[in-house]
Coordinates of C-alpha atoms and ligand atoms in Angstrom, one line a residue:
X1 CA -9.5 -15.9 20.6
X2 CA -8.4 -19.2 19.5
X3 CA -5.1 -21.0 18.3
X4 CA -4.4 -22.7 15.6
X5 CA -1.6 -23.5 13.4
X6 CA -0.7 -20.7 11.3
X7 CA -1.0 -21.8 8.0
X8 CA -4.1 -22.9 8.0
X9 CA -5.6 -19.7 10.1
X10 CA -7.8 -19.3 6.8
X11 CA -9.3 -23.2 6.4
X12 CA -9.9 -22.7 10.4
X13 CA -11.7 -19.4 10.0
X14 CA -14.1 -20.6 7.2
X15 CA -14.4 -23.9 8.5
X16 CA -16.8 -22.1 11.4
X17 CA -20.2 -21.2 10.8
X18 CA -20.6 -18.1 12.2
X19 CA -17.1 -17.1 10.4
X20 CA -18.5 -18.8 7.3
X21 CA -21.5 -16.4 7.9
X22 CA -19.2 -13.0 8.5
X23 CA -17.2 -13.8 5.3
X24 CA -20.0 -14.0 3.4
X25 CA -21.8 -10.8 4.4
X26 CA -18.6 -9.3 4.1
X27 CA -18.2 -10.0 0.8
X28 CA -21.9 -8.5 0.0
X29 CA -20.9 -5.9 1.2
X30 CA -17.3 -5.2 -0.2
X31 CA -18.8 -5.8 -3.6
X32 CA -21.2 -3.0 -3.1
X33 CA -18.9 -0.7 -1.8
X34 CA -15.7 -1.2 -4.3
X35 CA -16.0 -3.4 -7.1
X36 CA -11.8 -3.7 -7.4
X37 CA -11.9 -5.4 -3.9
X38 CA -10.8 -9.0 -3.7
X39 CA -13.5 -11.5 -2.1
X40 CA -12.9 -11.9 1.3
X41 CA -12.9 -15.2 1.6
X42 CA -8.7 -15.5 1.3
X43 CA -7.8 -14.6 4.8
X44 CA -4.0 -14.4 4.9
X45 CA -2.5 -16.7 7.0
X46 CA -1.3 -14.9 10.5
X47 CA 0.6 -16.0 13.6
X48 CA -1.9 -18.8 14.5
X49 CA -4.0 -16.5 17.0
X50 CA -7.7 -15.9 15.2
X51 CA -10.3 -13.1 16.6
X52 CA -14.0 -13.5 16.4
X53 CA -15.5 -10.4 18.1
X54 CA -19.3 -9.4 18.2
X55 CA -20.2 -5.9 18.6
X56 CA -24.0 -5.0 20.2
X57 CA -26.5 -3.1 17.7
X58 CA -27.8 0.0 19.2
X59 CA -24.9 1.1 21.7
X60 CA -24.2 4.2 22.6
X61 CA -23.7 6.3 19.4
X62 CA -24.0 3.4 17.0
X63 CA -27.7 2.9 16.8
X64 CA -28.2 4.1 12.8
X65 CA -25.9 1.0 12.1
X66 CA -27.8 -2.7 10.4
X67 CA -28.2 -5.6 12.7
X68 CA -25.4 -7.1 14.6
X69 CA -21.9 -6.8 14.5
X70 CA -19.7 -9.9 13.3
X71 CA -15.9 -9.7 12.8
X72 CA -12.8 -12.2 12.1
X73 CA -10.1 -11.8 11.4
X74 CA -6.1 -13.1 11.6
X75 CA -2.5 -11.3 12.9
X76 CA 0.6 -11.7 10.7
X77 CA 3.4 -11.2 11.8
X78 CA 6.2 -9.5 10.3
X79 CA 10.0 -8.8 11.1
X80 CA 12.3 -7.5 8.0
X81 CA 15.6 -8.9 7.3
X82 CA 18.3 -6.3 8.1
X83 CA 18.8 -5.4 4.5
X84 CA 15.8 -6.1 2.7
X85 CA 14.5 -2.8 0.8
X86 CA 10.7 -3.4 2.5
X87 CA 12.4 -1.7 6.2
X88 CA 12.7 1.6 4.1
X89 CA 9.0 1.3 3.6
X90 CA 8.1 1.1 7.4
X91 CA 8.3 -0.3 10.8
X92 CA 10.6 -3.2 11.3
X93 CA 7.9 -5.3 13.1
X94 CA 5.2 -5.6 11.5
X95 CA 1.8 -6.4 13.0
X96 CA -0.7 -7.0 10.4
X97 CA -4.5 -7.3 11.2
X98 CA -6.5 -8.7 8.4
X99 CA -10.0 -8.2 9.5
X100 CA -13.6 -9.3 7.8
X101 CA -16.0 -7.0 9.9
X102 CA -19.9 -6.9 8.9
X103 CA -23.2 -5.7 10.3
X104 CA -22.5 -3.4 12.9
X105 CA -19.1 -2.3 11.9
X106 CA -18.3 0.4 14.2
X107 CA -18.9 -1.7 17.0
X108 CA -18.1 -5.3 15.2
X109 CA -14.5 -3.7 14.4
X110 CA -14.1 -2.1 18.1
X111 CA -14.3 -5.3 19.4
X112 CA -11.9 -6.7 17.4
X113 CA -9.6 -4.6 17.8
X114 CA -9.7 -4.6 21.8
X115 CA -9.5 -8.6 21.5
X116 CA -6.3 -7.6 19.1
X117 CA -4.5 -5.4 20.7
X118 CA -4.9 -8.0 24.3
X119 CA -2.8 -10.0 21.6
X120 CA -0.3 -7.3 20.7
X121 CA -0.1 -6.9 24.6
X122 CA 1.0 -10.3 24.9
X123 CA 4.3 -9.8 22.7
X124 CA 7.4 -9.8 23.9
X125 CA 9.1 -6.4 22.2
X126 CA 6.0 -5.2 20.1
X127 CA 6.0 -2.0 22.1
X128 CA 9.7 -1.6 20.9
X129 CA 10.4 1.7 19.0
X130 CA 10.5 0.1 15.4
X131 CA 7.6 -1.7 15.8
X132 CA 3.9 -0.9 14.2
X133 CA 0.3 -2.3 13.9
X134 CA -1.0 -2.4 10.6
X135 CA -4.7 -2.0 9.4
X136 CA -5.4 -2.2 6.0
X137 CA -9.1 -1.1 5.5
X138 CA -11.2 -0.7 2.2
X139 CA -10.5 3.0 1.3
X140 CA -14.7 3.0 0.5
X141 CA -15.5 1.1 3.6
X142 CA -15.9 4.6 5.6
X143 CA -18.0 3.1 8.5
X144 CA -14.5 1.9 10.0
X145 CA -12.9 5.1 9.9
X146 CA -14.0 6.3 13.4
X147 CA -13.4 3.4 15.3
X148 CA -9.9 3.0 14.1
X149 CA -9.2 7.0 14.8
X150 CA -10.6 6.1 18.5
X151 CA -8.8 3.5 18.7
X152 CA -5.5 5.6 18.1
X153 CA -4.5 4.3 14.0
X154 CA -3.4 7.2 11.5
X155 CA -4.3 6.9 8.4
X156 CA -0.7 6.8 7.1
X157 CA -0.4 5.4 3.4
X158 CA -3.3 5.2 0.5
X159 CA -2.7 2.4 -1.8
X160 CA -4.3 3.5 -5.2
X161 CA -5.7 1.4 -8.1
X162 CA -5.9 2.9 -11.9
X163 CA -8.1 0.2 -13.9
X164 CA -6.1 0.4 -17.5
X165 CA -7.3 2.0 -20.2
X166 CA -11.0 2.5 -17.9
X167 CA -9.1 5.8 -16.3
X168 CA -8.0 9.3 -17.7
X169 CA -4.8 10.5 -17.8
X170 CA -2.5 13.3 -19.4
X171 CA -1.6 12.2 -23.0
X172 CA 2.5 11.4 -23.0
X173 CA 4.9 14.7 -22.9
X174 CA 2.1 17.3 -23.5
X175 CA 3.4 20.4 -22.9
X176 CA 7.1 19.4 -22.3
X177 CA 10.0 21.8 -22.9
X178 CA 11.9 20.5 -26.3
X179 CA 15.0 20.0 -23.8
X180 CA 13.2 17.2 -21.8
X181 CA 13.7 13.8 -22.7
X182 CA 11.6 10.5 -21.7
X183 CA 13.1 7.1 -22.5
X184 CA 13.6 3.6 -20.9
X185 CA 16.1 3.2 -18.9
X186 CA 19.0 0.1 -19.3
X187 CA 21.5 -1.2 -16.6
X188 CA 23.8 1.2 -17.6
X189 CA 21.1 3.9 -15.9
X190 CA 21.5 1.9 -12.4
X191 CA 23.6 5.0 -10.3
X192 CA 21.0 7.4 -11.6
X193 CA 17.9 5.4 -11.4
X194 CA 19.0 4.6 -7.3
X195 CA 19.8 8.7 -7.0
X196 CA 16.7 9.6 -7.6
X197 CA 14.9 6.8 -6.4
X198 CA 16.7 7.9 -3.0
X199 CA 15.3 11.5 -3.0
X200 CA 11.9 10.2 -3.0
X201 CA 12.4 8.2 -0.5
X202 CA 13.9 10.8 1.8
X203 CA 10.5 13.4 0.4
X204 CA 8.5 11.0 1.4
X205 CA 10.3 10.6 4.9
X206 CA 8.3 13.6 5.8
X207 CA 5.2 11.7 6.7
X208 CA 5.5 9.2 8.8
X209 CA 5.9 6.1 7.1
X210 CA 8.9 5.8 4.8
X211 CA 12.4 6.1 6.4
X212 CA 15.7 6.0 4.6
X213 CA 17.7 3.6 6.9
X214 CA 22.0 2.8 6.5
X215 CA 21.0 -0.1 4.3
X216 CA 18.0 1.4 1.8
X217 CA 21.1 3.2 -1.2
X218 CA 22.3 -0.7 -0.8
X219 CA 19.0 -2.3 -0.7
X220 CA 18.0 0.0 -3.6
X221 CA 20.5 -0.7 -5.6
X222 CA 20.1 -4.2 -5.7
X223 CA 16.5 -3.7 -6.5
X224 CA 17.0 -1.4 -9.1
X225 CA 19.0 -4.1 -10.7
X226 CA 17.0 -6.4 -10.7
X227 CA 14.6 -4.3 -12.7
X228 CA 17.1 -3.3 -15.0
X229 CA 18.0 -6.6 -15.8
X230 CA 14.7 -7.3 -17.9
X231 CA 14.9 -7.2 -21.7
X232 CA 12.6 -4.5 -21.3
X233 CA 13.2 -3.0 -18.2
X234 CA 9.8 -1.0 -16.8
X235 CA 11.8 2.1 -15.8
X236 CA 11.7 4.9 -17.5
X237 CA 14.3 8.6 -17.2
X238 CA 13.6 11.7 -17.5
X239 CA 16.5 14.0 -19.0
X240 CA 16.9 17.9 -19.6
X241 CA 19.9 17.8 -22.0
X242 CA 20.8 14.0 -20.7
X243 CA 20.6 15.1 -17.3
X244 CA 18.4 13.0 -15.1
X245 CA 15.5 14.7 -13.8
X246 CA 12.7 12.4 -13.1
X247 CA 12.4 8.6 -13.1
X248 CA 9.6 5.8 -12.8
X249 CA 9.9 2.2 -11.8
X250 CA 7.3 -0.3 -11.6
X251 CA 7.0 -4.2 -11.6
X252 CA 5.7 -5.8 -14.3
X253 CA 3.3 -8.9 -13.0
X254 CA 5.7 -11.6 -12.7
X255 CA 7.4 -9.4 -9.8
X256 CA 3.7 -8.1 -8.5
X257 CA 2.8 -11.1 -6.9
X258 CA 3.6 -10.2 -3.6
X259 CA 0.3 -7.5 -3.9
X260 CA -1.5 -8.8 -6.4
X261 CA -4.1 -10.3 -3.5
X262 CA -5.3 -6.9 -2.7
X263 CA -7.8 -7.1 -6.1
X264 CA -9.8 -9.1 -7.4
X265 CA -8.5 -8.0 -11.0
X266 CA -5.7 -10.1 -13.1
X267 CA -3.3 -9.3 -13.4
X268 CA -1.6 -7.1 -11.2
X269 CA 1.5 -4.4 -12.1
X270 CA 2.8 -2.3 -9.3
X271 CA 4.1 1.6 -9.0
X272 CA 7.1 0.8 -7.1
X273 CA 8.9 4.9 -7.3
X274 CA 8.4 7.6 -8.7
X275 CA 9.9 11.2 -8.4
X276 CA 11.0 14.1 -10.4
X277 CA 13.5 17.0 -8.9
X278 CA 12.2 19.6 -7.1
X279 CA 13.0 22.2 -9.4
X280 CA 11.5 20.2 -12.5
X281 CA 8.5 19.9 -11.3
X282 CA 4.8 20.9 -12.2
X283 CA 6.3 21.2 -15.8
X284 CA 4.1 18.2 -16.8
X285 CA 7.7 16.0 -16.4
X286 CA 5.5 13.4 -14.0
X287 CA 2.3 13.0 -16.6
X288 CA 4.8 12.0 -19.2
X289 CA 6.3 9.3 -17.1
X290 CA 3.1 7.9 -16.2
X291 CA 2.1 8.1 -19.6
X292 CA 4.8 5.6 -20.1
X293 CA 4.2 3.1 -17.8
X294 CA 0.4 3.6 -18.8
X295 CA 1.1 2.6 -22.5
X296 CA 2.9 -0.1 -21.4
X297 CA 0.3 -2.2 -19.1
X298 CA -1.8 -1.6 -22.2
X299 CA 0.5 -3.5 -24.5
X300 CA 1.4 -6.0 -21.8
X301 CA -2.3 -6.9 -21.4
X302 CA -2.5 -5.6 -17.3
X303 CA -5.5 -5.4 -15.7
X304 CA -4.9 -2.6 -12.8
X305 CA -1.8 -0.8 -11.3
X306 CA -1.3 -0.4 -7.7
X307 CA 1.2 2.1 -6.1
X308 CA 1.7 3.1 -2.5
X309 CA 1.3 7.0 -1.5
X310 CA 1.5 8.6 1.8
X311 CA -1.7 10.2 2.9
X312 CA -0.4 13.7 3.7
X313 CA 2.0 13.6 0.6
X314 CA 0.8 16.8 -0.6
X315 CA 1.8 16.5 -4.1
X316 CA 1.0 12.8 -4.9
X317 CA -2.8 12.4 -4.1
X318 CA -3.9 15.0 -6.6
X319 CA -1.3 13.8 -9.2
X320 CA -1.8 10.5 -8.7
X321 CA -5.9 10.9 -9.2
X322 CA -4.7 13.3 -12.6
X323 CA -2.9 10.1 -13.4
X324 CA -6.4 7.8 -13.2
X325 CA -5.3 6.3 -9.5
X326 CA -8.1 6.2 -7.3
X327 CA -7.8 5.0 -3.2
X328 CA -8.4 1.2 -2.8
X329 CA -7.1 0.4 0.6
X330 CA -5.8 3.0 3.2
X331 CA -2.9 1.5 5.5
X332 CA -4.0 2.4 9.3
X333 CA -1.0 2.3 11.5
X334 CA -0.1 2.3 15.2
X335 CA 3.1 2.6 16.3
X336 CA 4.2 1.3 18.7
X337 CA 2.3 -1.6 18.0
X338 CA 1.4 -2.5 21.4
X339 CA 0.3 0.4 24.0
X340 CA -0.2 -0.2 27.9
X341 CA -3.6 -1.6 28.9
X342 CA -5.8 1.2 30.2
X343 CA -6.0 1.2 34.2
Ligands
COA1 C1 4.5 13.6 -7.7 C2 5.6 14.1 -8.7 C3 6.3 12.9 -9.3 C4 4.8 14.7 -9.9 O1 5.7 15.1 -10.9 P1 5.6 16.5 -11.7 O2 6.6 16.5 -12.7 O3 5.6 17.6 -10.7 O4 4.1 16.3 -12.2 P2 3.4 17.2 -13.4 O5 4.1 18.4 -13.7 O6 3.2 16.2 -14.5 O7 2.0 17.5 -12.7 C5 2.1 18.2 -11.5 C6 1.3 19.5 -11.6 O8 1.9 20.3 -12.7 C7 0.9 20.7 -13.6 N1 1.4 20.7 -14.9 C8 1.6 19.7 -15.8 N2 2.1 20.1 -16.9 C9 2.4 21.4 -16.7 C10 3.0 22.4 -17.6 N3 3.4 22.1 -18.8 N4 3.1 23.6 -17.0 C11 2.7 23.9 -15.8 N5 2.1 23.0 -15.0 C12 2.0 21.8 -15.5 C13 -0.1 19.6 -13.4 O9 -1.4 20.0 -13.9 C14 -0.1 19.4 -12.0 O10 -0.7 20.5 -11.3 P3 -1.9 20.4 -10.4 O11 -1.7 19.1 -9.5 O12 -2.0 21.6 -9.6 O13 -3.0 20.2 -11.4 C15 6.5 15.1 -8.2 O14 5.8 16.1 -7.6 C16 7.5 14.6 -7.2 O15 8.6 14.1 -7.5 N6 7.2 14.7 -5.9 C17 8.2 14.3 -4.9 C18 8.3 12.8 -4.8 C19 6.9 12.2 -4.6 O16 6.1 12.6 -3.9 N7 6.8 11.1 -5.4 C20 5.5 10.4 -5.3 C21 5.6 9.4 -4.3 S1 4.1 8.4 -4.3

């Protein structure tokens, strides 16, 4: 482990050889394994600490893998403002690894993630209750997945990609009863775009990563405004006699930035919520939303959507795969983020 100041973390890392080396066998091999995959070489800045880790060919269990392991990789830090909308999406510390693991990755990305979590060991509060370390990890790149299980990460949250107008989906409102309604929504919509919006949020409390906290109805509210305030706002409601029953909201690219990183595609719209009453549902009310927000990243020229899902969700993986989504990266999580040292 080395320091060095935080915003360049990514110059530093390239600026070795050996690091050079590891990014660029990384990047062979994310291109082989998931052509939607950024190249590697943009490490995001962390907290100033950087991991280089090595992990022996041919120990025990490990001994099918090619060559060496190499790893880098950086820790960002993260702490949310009190009433920022991203706490309702998880852990109010955030520790992010971002790590560039080739050759031997079983072993590469154990060792990395011992030297990490020496790091996490050395925090002040990050074995505090609200705290979390955070893998995200190819959703393709399956060599990984054993370590990080061993190494005590869940596989909490899938964040899928649909490629537009490459993927299938349902055409819009097939099949819906003549009393259901789709349009766009407009600021006069705000009350019952948040209402529903919340109920999501609390299904999706049920596993593990999501948690509706005093501040989300505020924090979504002032969110949902935002969107709303677009000449054409990308949220659409779902009515049965002008009733709402279902409602999608997603960023259009100018307020995607933030993920757009996590492709290599240009540019970038994002899923932000989508949800439709429990007693509405599986009447084909979700496809026709989607078939909404799929016509209009046709029209506005987008490249590929990205939306979050929790892994166990056990309604949104299949839909969202009906829907052309596919798994990109899967967010590993630890929580607390730092655990005792092993006698
Ligand atoms: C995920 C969700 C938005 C899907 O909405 P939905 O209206 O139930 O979705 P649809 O009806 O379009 O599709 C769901 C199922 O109904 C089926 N279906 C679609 N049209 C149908 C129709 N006319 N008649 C009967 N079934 C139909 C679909 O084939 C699908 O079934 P399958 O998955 O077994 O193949 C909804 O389940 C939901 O709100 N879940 C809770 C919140 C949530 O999880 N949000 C997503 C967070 S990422």
């Amino acid at each position: 482990v080395s320091d060095a100041t935080p915003s360049d973390a990514s110059a530093a890392l390239a600026a070795d050889g050996d690091v050079g080396d590891t990014i660029e066998q990384v990047g062979q091999r994310w291109r082989a394994i998931d052509p939607l995959l950024p190249s590697p070489d943009a490490v995001p800045p962390g907290c100033g600490a950087e991991f280089l880790a090595a992990g022996l060919a041919g120990a025990a269990g490990r001994s099918a893998a090619p060559g060496p392991g190499r790893a880098a990789g950086t820790c960002e830090h993260w702490h949310g403002e009190p009433d920022s909308l991203d706490l309702t999406w998880g852990a109010e510390h955030r520790y992010t690894l971002h790590p560039r693991v080739a050759g031997d990755v079983p072993a590469a990305l154990d060792d990395l993630l011992a030297r990490w979590q020496e790091h996490l060991g050395g925090i002040p509060g990050a074995d505090g209750p609200d705290t979390a370390a955070v893998v995200n990890w190819p959703s393709r790149d399956v060599r990984g997945v054993a370590t990080l299980l061993r190494q005590g990460f869940a596989p909490l949250a899938v964040i899928a990609a649909r490629v537009t107008d490459a993927a299938g989906s349902h055409g819009p409102a097939d099949g819906l009863a003549p009393s259901v309604t789709i349009r766009r929504a407009g600021p006069a919509d705000r009350d019952a775009v948040v209402q529903l919006g919340l109920e999501v949020v609390r299904f999706d409390s049920y596993f593990g990563g999501v948690a509706e906290r005093p501040s989300t109805r505020a924090a979504l509210t002032h969110e949902t405004e935002g969107l709303l305030s677009a000449p054409q706002p990308w949220v659409w409601l779902a009515e049965r006699h002008a009733t709402p029953i279902g409602m999608l909201a997603a960023e259009p690219p100018d307020r995607a930035a933030w993920i757009a990183p996590l492709t290599g595609l240009s540019p970038v719209a994002y899923l932000l919520l989508a949800g439709v009453r429990s007693g509405e549902r599986a009447r084909g009310v979700g496809a026709a939303l989607a078939a909404e927000l799929n016509a209009q990243v046709s029209e506005a020229g987008v490249a590929l959507t990205l939306l979050h899902y929790a892994q166990v969700n056990p309604l949104s993986a299949p839909f969202w795969s009906q829907q052309g989504y596919r798994p990109l990266w899967t967010v590993w999580e630890r929580r607390p983020a730092a655990v005792a040292a092993s006698p």
